[in-house]
mmCIF file of C-alpha atoms and ligand atoms in Angstrom:
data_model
loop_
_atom_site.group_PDB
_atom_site.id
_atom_site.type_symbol
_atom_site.label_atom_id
_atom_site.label_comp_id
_atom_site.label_asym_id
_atom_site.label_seq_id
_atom_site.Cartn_x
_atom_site.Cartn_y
_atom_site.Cartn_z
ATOM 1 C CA UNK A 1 -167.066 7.903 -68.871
ATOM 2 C CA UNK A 2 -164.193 5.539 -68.267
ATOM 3 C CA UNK A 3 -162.789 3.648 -71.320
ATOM 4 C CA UNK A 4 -163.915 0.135 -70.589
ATOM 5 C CA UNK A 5 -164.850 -1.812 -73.498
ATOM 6 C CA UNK A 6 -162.918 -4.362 -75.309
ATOM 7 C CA UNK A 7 -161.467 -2.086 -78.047
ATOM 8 C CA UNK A 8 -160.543 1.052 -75.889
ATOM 9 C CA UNK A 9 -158.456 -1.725 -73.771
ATOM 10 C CA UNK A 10 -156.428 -2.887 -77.189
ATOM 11 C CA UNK A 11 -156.476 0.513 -78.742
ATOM 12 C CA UNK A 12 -154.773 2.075 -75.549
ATOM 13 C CA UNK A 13 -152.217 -0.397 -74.889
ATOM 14 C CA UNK A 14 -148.683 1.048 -75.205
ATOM 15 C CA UNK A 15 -150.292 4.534 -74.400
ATOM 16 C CA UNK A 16 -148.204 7.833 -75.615
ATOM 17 C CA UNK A 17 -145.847 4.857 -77.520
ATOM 18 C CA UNK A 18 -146.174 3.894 -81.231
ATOM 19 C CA UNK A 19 -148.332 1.092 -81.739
ATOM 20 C CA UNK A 20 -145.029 -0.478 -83.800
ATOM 21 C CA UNK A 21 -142.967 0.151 -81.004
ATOM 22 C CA UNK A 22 -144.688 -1.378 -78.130
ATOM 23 C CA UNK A 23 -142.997 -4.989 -78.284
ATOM 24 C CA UNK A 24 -139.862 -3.535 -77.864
ATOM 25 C CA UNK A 25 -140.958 -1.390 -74.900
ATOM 26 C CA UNK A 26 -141.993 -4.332 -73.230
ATOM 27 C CA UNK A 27 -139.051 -6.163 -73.728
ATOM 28 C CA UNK A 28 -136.817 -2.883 -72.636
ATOM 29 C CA UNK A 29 -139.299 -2.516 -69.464
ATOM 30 C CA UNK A 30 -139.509 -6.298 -68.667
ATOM 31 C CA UNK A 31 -135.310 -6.113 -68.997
ATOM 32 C CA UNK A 32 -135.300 -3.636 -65.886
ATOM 33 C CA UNK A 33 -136.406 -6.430 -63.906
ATOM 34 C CA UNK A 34 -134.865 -9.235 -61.595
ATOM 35 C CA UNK A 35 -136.843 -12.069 -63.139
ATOM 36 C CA UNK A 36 -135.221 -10.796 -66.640
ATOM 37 C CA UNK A 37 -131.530 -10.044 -65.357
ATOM 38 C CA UNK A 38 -131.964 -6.637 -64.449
ATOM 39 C CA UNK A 39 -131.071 -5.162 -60.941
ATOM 40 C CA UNK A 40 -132.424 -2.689 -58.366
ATOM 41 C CA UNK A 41 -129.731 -0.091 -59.494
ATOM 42 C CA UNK A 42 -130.751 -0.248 -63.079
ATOM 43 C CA UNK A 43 -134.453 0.210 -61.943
ATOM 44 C CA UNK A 44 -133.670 3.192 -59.684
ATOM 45 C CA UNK A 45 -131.339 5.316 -62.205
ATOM 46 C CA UNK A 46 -133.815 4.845 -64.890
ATOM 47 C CA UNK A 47 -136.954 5.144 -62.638
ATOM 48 C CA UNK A 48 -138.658 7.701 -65.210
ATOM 49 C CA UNK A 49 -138.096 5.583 -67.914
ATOM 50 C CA UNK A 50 -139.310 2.146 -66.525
ATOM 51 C CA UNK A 51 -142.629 3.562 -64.332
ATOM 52 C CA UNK A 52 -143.645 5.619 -67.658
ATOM 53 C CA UNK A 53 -142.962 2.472 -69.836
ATOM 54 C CA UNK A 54 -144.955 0.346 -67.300
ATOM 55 C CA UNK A 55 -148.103 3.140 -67.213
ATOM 56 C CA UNK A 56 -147.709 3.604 -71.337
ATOM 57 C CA UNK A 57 -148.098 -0.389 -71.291
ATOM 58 C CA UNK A 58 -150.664 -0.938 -68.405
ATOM 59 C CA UNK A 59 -152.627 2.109 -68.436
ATOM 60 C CA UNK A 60 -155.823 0.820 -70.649
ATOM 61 C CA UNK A 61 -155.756 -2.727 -68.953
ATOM 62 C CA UNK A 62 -156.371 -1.226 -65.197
ATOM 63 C CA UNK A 63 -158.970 0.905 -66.675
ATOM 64 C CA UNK A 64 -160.336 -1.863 -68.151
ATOM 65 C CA UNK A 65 -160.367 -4.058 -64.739
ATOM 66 C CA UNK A 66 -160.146 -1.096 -62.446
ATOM 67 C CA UNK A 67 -162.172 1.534 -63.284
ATOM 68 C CA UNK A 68 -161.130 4.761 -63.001
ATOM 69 C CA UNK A 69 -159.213 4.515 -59.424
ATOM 70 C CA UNK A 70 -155.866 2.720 -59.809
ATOM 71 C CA UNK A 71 -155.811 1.215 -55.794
ATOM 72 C CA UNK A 72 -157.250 -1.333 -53.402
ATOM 73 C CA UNK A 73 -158.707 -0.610 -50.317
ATOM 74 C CA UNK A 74 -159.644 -1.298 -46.971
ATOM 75 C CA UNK A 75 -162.993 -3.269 -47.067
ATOM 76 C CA UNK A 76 -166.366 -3.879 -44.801
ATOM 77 C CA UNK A 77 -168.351 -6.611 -45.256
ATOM 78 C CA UNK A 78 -171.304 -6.452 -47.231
ATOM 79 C CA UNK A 79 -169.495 -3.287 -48.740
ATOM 80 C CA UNK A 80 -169.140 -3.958 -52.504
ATOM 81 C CA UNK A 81 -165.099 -3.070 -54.104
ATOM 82 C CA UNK A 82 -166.240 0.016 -55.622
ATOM 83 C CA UNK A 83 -167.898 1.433 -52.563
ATOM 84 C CA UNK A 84 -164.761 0.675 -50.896
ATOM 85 C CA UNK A 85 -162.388 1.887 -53.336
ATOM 86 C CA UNK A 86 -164.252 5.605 -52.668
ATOM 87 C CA UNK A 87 -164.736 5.324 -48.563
ATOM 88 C CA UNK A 88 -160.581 4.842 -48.668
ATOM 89 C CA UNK A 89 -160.357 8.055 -50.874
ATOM 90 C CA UNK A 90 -163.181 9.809 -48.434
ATOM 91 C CA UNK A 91 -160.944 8.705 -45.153
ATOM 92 C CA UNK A 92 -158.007 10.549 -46.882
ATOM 93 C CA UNK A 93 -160.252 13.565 -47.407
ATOM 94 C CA UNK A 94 -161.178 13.557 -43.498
ATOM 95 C CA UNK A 95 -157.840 12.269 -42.157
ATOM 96 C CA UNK A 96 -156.587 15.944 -44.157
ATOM 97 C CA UNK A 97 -159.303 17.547 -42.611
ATOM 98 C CA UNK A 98 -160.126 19.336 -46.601
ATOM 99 C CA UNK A 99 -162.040 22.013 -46.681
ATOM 100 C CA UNK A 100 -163.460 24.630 -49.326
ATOM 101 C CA UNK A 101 -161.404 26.719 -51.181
ATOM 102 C CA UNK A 102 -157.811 24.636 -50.383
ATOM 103 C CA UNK A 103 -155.715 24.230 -52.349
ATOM 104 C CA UNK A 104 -154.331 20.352 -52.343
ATOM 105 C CA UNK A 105 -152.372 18.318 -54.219
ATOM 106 C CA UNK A 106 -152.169 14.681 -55.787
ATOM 107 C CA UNK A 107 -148.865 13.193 -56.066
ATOM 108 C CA UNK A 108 -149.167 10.564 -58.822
ATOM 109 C CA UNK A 109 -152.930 11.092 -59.466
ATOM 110 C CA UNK A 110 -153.256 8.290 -62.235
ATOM 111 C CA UNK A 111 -155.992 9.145 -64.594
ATOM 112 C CA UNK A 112 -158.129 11.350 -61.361
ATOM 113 C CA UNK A 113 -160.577 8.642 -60.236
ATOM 114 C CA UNK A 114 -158.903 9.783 -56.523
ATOM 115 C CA UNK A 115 -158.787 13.380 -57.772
ATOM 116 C CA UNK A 116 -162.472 13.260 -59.178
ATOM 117 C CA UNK A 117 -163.984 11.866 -55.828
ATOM 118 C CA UNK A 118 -162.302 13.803 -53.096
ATOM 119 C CA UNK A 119 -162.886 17.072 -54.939
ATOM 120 C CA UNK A 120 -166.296 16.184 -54.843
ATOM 121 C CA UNK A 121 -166.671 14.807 -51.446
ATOM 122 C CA UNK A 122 -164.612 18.506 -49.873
ATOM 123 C CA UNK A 123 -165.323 20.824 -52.376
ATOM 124 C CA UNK A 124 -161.851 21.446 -53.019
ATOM 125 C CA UNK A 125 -159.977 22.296 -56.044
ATOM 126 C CA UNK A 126 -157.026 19.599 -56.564
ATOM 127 C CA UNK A 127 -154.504 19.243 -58.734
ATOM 128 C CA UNK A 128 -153.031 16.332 -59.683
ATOM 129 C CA UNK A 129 -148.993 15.566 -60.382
ATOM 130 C CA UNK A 130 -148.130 13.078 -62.895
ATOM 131 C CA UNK A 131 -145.501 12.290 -65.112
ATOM 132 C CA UNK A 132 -147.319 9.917 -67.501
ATOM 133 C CA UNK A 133 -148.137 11.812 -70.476
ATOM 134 C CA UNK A 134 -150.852 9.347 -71.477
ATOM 135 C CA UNK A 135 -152.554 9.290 -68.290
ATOM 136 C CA UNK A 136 -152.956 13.308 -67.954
ATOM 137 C CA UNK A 137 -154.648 12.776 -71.098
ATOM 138 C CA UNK A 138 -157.183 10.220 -69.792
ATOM 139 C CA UNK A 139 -157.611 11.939 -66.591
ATOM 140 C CA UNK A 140 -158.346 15.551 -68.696
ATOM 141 C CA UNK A 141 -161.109 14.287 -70.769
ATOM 142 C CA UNK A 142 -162.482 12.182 -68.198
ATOM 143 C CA UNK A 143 -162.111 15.983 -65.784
ATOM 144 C CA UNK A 144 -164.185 17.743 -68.420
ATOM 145 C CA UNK A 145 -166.733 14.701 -68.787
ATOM 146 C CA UNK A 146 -167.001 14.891 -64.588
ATOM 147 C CA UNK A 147 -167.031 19.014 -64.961
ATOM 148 C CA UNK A 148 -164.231 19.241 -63.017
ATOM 149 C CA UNK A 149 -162.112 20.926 -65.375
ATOM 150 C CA UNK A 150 -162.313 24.678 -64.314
ATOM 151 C CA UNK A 151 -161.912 23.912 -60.620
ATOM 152 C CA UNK A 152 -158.884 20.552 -60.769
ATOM 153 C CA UNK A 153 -156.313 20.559 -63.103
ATOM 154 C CA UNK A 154 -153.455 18.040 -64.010
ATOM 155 C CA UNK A 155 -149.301 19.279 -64.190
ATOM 156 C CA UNK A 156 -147.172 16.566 -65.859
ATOM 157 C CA UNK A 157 -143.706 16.488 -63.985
ATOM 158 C CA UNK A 158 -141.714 14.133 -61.849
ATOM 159 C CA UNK A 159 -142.776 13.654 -58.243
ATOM 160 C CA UNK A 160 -138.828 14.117 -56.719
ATOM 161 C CA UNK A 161 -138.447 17.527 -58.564
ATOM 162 C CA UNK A 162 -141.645 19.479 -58.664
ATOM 163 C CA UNK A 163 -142.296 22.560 -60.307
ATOM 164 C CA UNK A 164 -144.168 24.295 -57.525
ATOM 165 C CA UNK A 165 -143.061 27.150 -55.228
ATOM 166 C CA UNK A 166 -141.964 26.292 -51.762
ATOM 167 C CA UNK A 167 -145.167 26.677 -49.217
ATOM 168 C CA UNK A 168 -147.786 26.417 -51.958
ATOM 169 C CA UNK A 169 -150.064 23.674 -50.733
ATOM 170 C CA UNK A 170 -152.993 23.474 -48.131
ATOM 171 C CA UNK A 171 -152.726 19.830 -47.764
ATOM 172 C CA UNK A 172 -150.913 16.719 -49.771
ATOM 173 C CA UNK A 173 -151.891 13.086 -50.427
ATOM 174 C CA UNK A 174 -150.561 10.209 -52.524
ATOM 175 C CA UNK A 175 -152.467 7.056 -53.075
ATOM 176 C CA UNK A 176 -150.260 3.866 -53.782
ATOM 177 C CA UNK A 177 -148.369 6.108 -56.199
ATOM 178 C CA UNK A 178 -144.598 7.427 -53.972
ATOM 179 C CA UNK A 179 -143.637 3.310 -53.787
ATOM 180 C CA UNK A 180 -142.537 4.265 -57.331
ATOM 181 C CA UNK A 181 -139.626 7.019 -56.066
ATOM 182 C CA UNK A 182 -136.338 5.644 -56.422
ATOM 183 C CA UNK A 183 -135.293 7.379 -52.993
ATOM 184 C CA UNK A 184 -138.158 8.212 -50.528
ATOM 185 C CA UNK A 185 -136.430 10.630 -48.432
ATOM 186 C CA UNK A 186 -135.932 12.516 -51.776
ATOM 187 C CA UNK A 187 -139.418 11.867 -52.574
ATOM 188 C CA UNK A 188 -140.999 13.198 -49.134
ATOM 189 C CA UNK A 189 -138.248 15.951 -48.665
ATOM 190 C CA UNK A 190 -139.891 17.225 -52.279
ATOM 191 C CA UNK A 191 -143.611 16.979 -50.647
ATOM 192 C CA UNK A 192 -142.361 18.592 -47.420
ATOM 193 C CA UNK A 193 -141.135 21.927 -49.976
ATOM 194 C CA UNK A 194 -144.355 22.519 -51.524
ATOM 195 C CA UNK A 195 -146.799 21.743 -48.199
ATOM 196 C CA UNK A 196 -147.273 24.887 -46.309
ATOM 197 C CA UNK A 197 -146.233 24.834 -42.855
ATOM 198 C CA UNK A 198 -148.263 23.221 -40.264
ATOM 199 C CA UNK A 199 -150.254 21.681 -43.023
ATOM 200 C CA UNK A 200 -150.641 17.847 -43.581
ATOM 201 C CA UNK A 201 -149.461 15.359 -46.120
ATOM 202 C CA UNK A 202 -151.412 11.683 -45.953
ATOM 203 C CA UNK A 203 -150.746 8.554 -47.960
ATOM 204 C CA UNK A 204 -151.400 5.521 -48.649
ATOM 205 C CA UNK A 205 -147.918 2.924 -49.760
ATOM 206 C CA UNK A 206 -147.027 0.031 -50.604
ATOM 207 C CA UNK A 207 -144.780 -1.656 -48.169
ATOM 208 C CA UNK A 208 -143.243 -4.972 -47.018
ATOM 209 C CA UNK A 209 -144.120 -5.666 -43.387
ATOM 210 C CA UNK A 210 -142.063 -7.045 -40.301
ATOM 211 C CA UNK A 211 -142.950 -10.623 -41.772
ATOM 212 C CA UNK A 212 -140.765 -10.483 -44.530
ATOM 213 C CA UNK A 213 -137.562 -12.348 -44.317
ATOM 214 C CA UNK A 214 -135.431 -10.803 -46.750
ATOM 215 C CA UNK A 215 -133.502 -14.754 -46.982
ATOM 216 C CA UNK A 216 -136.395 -16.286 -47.824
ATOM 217 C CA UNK A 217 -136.538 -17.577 -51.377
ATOM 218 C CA UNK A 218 -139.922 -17.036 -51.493
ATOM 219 C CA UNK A 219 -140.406 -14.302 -50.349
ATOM 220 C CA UNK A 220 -137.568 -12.490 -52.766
ATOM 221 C CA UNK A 221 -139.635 -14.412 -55.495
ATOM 222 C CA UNK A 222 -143.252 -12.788 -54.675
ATOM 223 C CA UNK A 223 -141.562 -9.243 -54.087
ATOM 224 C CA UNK A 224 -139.901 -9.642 -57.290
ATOM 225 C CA UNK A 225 -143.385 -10.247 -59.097
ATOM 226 C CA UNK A 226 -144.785 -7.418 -57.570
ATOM 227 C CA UNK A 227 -141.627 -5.056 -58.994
ATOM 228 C CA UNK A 228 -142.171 -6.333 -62.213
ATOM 229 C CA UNK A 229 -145.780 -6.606 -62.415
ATOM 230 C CA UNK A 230 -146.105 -2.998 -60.710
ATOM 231 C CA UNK A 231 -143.603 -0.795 -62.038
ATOM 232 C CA UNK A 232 -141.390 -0.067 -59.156
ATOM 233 C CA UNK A 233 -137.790 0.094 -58.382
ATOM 234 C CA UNK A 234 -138.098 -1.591 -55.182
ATOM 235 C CA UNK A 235 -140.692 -2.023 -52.240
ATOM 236 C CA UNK A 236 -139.514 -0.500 -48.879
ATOM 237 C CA UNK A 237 -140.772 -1.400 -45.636
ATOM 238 C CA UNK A 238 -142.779 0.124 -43.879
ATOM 239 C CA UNK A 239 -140.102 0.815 -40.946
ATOM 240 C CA UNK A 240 -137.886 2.520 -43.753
ATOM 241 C CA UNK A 241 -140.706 4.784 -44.695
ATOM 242 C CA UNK A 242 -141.940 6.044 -41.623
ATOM 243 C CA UNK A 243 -137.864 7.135 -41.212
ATOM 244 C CA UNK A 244 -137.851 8.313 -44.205
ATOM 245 C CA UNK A 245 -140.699 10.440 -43.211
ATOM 246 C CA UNK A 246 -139.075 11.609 -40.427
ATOM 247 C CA UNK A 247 -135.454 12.714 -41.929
ATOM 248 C CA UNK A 248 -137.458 14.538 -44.482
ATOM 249 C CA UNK A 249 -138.538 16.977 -41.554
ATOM 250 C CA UNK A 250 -142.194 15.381 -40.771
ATOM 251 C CA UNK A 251 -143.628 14.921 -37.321
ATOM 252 C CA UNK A 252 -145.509 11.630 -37.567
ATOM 253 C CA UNK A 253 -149.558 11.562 -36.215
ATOM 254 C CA UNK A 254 -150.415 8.704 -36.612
ATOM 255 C CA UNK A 255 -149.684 5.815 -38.861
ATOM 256 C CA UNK A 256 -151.008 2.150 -39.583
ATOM 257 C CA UNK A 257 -151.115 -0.754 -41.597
ATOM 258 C CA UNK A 258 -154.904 -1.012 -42.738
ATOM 259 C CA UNK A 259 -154.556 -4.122 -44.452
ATOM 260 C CA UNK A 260 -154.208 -6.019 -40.977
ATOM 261 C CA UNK A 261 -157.610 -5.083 -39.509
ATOM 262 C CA UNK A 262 -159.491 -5.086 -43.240
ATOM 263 C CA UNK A 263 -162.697 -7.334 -42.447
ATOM 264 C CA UNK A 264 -162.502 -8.351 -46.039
ATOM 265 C CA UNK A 265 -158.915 -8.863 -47.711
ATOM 266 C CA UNK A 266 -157.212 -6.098 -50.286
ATOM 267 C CA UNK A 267 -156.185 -8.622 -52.445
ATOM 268 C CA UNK A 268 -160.076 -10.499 -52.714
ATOM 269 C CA UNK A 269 -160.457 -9.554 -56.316
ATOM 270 C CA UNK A 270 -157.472 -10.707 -57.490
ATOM 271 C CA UNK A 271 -157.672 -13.563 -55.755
ATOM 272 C CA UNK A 272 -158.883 -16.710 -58.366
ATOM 273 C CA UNK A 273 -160.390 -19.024 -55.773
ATOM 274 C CA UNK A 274 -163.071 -16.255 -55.088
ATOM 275 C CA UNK A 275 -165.740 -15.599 -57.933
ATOM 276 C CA UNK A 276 -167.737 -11.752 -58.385
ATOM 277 C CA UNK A 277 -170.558 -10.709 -61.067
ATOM 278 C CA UNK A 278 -169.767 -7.120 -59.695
ATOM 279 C CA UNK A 279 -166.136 -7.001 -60.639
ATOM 280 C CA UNK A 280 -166.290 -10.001 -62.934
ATOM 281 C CA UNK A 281 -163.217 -9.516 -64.712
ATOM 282 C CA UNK A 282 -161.600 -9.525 -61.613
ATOM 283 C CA UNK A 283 -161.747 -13.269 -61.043
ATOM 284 C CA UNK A 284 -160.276 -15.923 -62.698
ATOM 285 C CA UNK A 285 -162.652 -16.631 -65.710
ATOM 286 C CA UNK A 286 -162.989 -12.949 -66.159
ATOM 287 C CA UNK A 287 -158.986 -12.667 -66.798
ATOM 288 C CA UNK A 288 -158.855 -15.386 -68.833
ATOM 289 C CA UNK A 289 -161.288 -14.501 -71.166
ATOM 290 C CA UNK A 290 -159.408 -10.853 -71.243
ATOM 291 C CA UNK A 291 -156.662 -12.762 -71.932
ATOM 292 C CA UNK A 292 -158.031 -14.396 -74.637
ATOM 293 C CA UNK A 293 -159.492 -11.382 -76.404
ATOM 294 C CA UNK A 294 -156.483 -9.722 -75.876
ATOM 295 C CA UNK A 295 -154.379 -12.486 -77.619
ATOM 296 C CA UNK A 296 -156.981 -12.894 -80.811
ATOM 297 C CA UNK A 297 -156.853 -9.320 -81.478
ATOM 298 C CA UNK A 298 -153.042 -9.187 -81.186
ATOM 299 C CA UNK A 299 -153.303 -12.090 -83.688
ATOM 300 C CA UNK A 300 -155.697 -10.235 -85.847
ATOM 301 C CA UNK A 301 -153.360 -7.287 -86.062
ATOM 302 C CA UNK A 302 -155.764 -5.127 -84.198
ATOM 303 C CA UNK A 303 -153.952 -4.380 -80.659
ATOM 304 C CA UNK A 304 -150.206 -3.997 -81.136
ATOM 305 C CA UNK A 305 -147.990 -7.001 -81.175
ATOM 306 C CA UNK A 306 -146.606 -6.914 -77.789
ATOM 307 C CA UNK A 307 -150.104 -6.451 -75.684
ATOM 308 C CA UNK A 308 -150.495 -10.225 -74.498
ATOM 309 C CA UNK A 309 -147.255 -9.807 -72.531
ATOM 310 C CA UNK A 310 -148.636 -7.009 -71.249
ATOM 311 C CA UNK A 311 -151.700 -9.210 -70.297
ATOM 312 C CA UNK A 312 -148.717 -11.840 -69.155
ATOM 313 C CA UNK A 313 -147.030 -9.386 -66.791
ATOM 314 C CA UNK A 314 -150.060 -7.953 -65.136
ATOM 315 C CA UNK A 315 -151.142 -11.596 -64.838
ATOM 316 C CA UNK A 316 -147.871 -12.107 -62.609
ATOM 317 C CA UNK A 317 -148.659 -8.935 -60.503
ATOM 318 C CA UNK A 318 -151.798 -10.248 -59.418
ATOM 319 C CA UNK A 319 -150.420 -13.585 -58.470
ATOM 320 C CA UNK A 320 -147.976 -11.614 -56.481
ATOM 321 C CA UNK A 321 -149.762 -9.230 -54.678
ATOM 322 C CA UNK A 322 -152.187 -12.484 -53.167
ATOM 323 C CA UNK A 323 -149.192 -14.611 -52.159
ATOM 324 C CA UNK A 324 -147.525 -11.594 -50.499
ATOM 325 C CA UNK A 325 -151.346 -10.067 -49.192
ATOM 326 C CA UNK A 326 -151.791 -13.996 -47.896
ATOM 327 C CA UNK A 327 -148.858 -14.186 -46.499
ATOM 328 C CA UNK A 328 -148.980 -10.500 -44.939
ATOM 329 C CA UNK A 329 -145.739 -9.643 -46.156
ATOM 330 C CA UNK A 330 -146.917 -7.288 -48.129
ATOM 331 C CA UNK A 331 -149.476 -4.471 -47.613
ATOM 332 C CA UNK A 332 -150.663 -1.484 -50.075
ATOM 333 C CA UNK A 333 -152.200 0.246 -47.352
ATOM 334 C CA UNK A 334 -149.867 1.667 -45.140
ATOM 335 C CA UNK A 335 -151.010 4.188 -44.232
ATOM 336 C CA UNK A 336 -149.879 7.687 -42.362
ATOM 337 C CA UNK A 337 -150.702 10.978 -41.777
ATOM 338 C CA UNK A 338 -148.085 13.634 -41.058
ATOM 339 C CA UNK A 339 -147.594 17.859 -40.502
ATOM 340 C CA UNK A 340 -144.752 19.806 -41.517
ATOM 341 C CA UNK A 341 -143.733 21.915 -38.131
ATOM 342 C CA UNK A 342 -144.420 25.405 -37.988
HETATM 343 C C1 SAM U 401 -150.664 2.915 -58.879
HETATM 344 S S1 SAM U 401 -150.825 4.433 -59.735
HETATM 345 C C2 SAM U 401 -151.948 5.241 -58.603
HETATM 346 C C3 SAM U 401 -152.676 6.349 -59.274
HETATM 347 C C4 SAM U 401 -153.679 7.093 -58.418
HETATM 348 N N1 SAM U 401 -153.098 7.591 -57.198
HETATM 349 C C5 SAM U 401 -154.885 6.231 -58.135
HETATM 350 O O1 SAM U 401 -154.979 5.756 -56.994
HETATM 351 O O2 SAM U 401 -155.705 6.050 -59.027
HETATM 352 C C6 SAM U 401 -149.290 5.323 -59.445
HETATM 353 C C7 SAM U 401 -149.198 6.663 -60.136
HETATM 354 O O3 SAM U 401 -147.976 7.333 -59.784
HETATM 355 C C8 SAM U 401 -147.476 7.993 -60.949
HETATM 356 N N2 SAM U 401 -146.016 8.198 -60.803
HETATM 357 C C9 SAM U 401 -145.087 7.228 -60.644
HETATM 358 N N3 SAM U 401 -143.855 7.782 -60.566
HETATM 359 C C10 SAM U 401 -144.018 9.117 -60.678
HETATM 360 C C11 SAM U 401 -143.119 10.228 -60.654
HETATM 361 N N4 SAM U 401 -141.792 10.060 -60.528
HETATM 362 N N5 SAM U 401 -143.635 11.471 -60.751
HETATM 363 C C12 SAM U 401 -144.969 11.661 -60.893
HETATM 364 N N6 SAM U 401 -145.867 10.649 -60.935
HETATM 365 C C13 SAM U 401 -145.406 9.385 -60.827
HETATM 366 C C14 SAM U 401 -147.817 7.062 -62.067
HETATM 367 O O4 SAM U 401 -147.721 7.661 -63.343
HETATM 368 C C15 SAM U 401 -149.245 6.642 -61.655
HETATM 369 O O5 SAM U 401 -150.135 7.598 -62.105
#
């Protein structure tokens, strides 16, 4: 079962780091960042270093507002965020075309929520790549709780060097998780080795769209939050990733932004004009009262001094991601499907 109460939040913050040393890892992440001095360089040739900081830090909090599937998704009416969250991991599963007995592979797989489901839903064994020591350990007790363990397994190593043979896998997918490479042609060459040929590699990234103006002040400011509040060295667009795609040796499907024919918006839980009793602490009383909690029990020496800033960066992620979901110049739903030639 996923680790949702009040103490597994504060008792996970800082993950695989000692509880002593988490303040200072927050300070060292936060430093990476624009808002904080740092630069895009910095991010990029310390990319391991800042996106396992930022999971070590923020793991336990998006389980605890999350659930076990770190993404948004596309959304029908009348469809509740949880039903939604698994019909985007199901369309993967289709758009792949998974069947029993393949052998596929999740590039940044979180803690398995993704994993869990679309094994389920194809029958498929998976294995999931991730280079967040903390996070394999979530996902492989919550594998054996699902019994999932003998047919999915988890490898911990870094998406742009992976130790698989060339040709290994019957199909690929990432969910929201290859934003985080600090070069995506390096990134998707790296997928391209390990798919077989004529096989398929689907994903779902985060992207700015045509309607950012990279001289608007605002605009810088909101993709800045989202860096910071998200762990990532930069945010492409979704022009630079479909070429990416392409100079790593892909031939291109199909490909879409989701987000711009979702019925309901992505960013509707986040956003703190709506209210939900379903995903409660989602909405704006619902964080505040996490923040709250989170701030007494750093006070009472129970979560480790440095988890409200935690609470404090998230807190600017998810004002982020609405002002740049409102003003579609963001999505986290780009989406594409692509084969590697015979
Ligand atoms: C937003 S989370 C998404 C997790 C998962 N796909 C899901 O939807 O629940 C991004 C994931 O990518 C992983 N990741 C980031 N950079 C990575 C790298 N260089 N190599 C392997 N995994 C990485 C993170 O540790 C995290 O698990």
């Amino acid at each position: 079962m996923s680790k949702s109460g009040a103490l597994n939040l504060v008792s996970g913050v800082g993950g695989k780091i000692n509880k002593e040393d988490v303040q200072s890892a927050v300070e060292q992440y936060e430093k990476y960042h624009t808002s904080y001095g740092g630069d895009e360089e910095s991010r990029k040739a310390n990319y391991s270093d800042m996106v396992n900081k930022y999971y070590d830090l923020a793991t336990s909090f998006y389980e605890f507002g999350w659930g076990e599937s770190f993404h948004f998704a596309h959304r029908w009416k009348e469809e509740s965020l949880r039903e939604s969250i698994k019909r985007h991991e199901h369309f993967l599963g289709l758009q792949l075309g998974l069947k029993p007995g393949m052998k596929v592979l999740d590039v940044g797989c979180g803690i398995g929520g993704p994993l869990r489901e679309i094994a389920r839903f194809s029958s498929t064994s998976i294995t999931g790549l991730n280079n967040n020591e903390y996070q394999i350990s979530r996902g492989s007790a919550l594998n054996r709780i699902a019994g999932l363990d003998k047919s999915c397994d988890f490898v911990k190593a870094d998406f742009m060097k992976m130790p698989f043979s060339d040709d290994t896998f019957d199909a690929i997918y990432a969910i929201e998780a290859t934003c985080h490479a600090p070069d995506a042609v390096g990134c998707y060459k790296e997928i391209y080795r390990v798919l077989k040929p004529g096989q398929y590699f689907a994903a779902y990234e985060w992207c700015i769209t045509d309607h950012f103006n990279p001289n608007n002040e605002s605009h810088k400011k909101i993709k800045a939050e989202i860096e910071l509040g998200n762990g990532l060295p930069d945010v492409r667009s979704t022009r630079e990733c479909l070429d990416a795609l392409k100079l790593a040796g892909f031939e291109v499907t199909w490909e879409k932004d989701l987000a711009a024919d979702s019925p309901l918006p992505w960013y509707l839980p986040l956003d703190t004009s709506r209210f939900s009793i379903t995903s409660f602490r989602l909405t704006a009383f619902g964080r505040f009262i996490t923040r709250t909690m989170v701030k007494t029990l750093e006070f009472l020496r129970i979560a480790p001094e440095g988890s409200e800033r935690v609470s404090a960066f998230l807190e600017k992620a998810a004002e982020g991601l609405v002002a740049g979901g409102r003003m579609e110049i963001f999505t986290p739903m780009y989406f594409f499907l692509v084969r590697k030639p015979l």
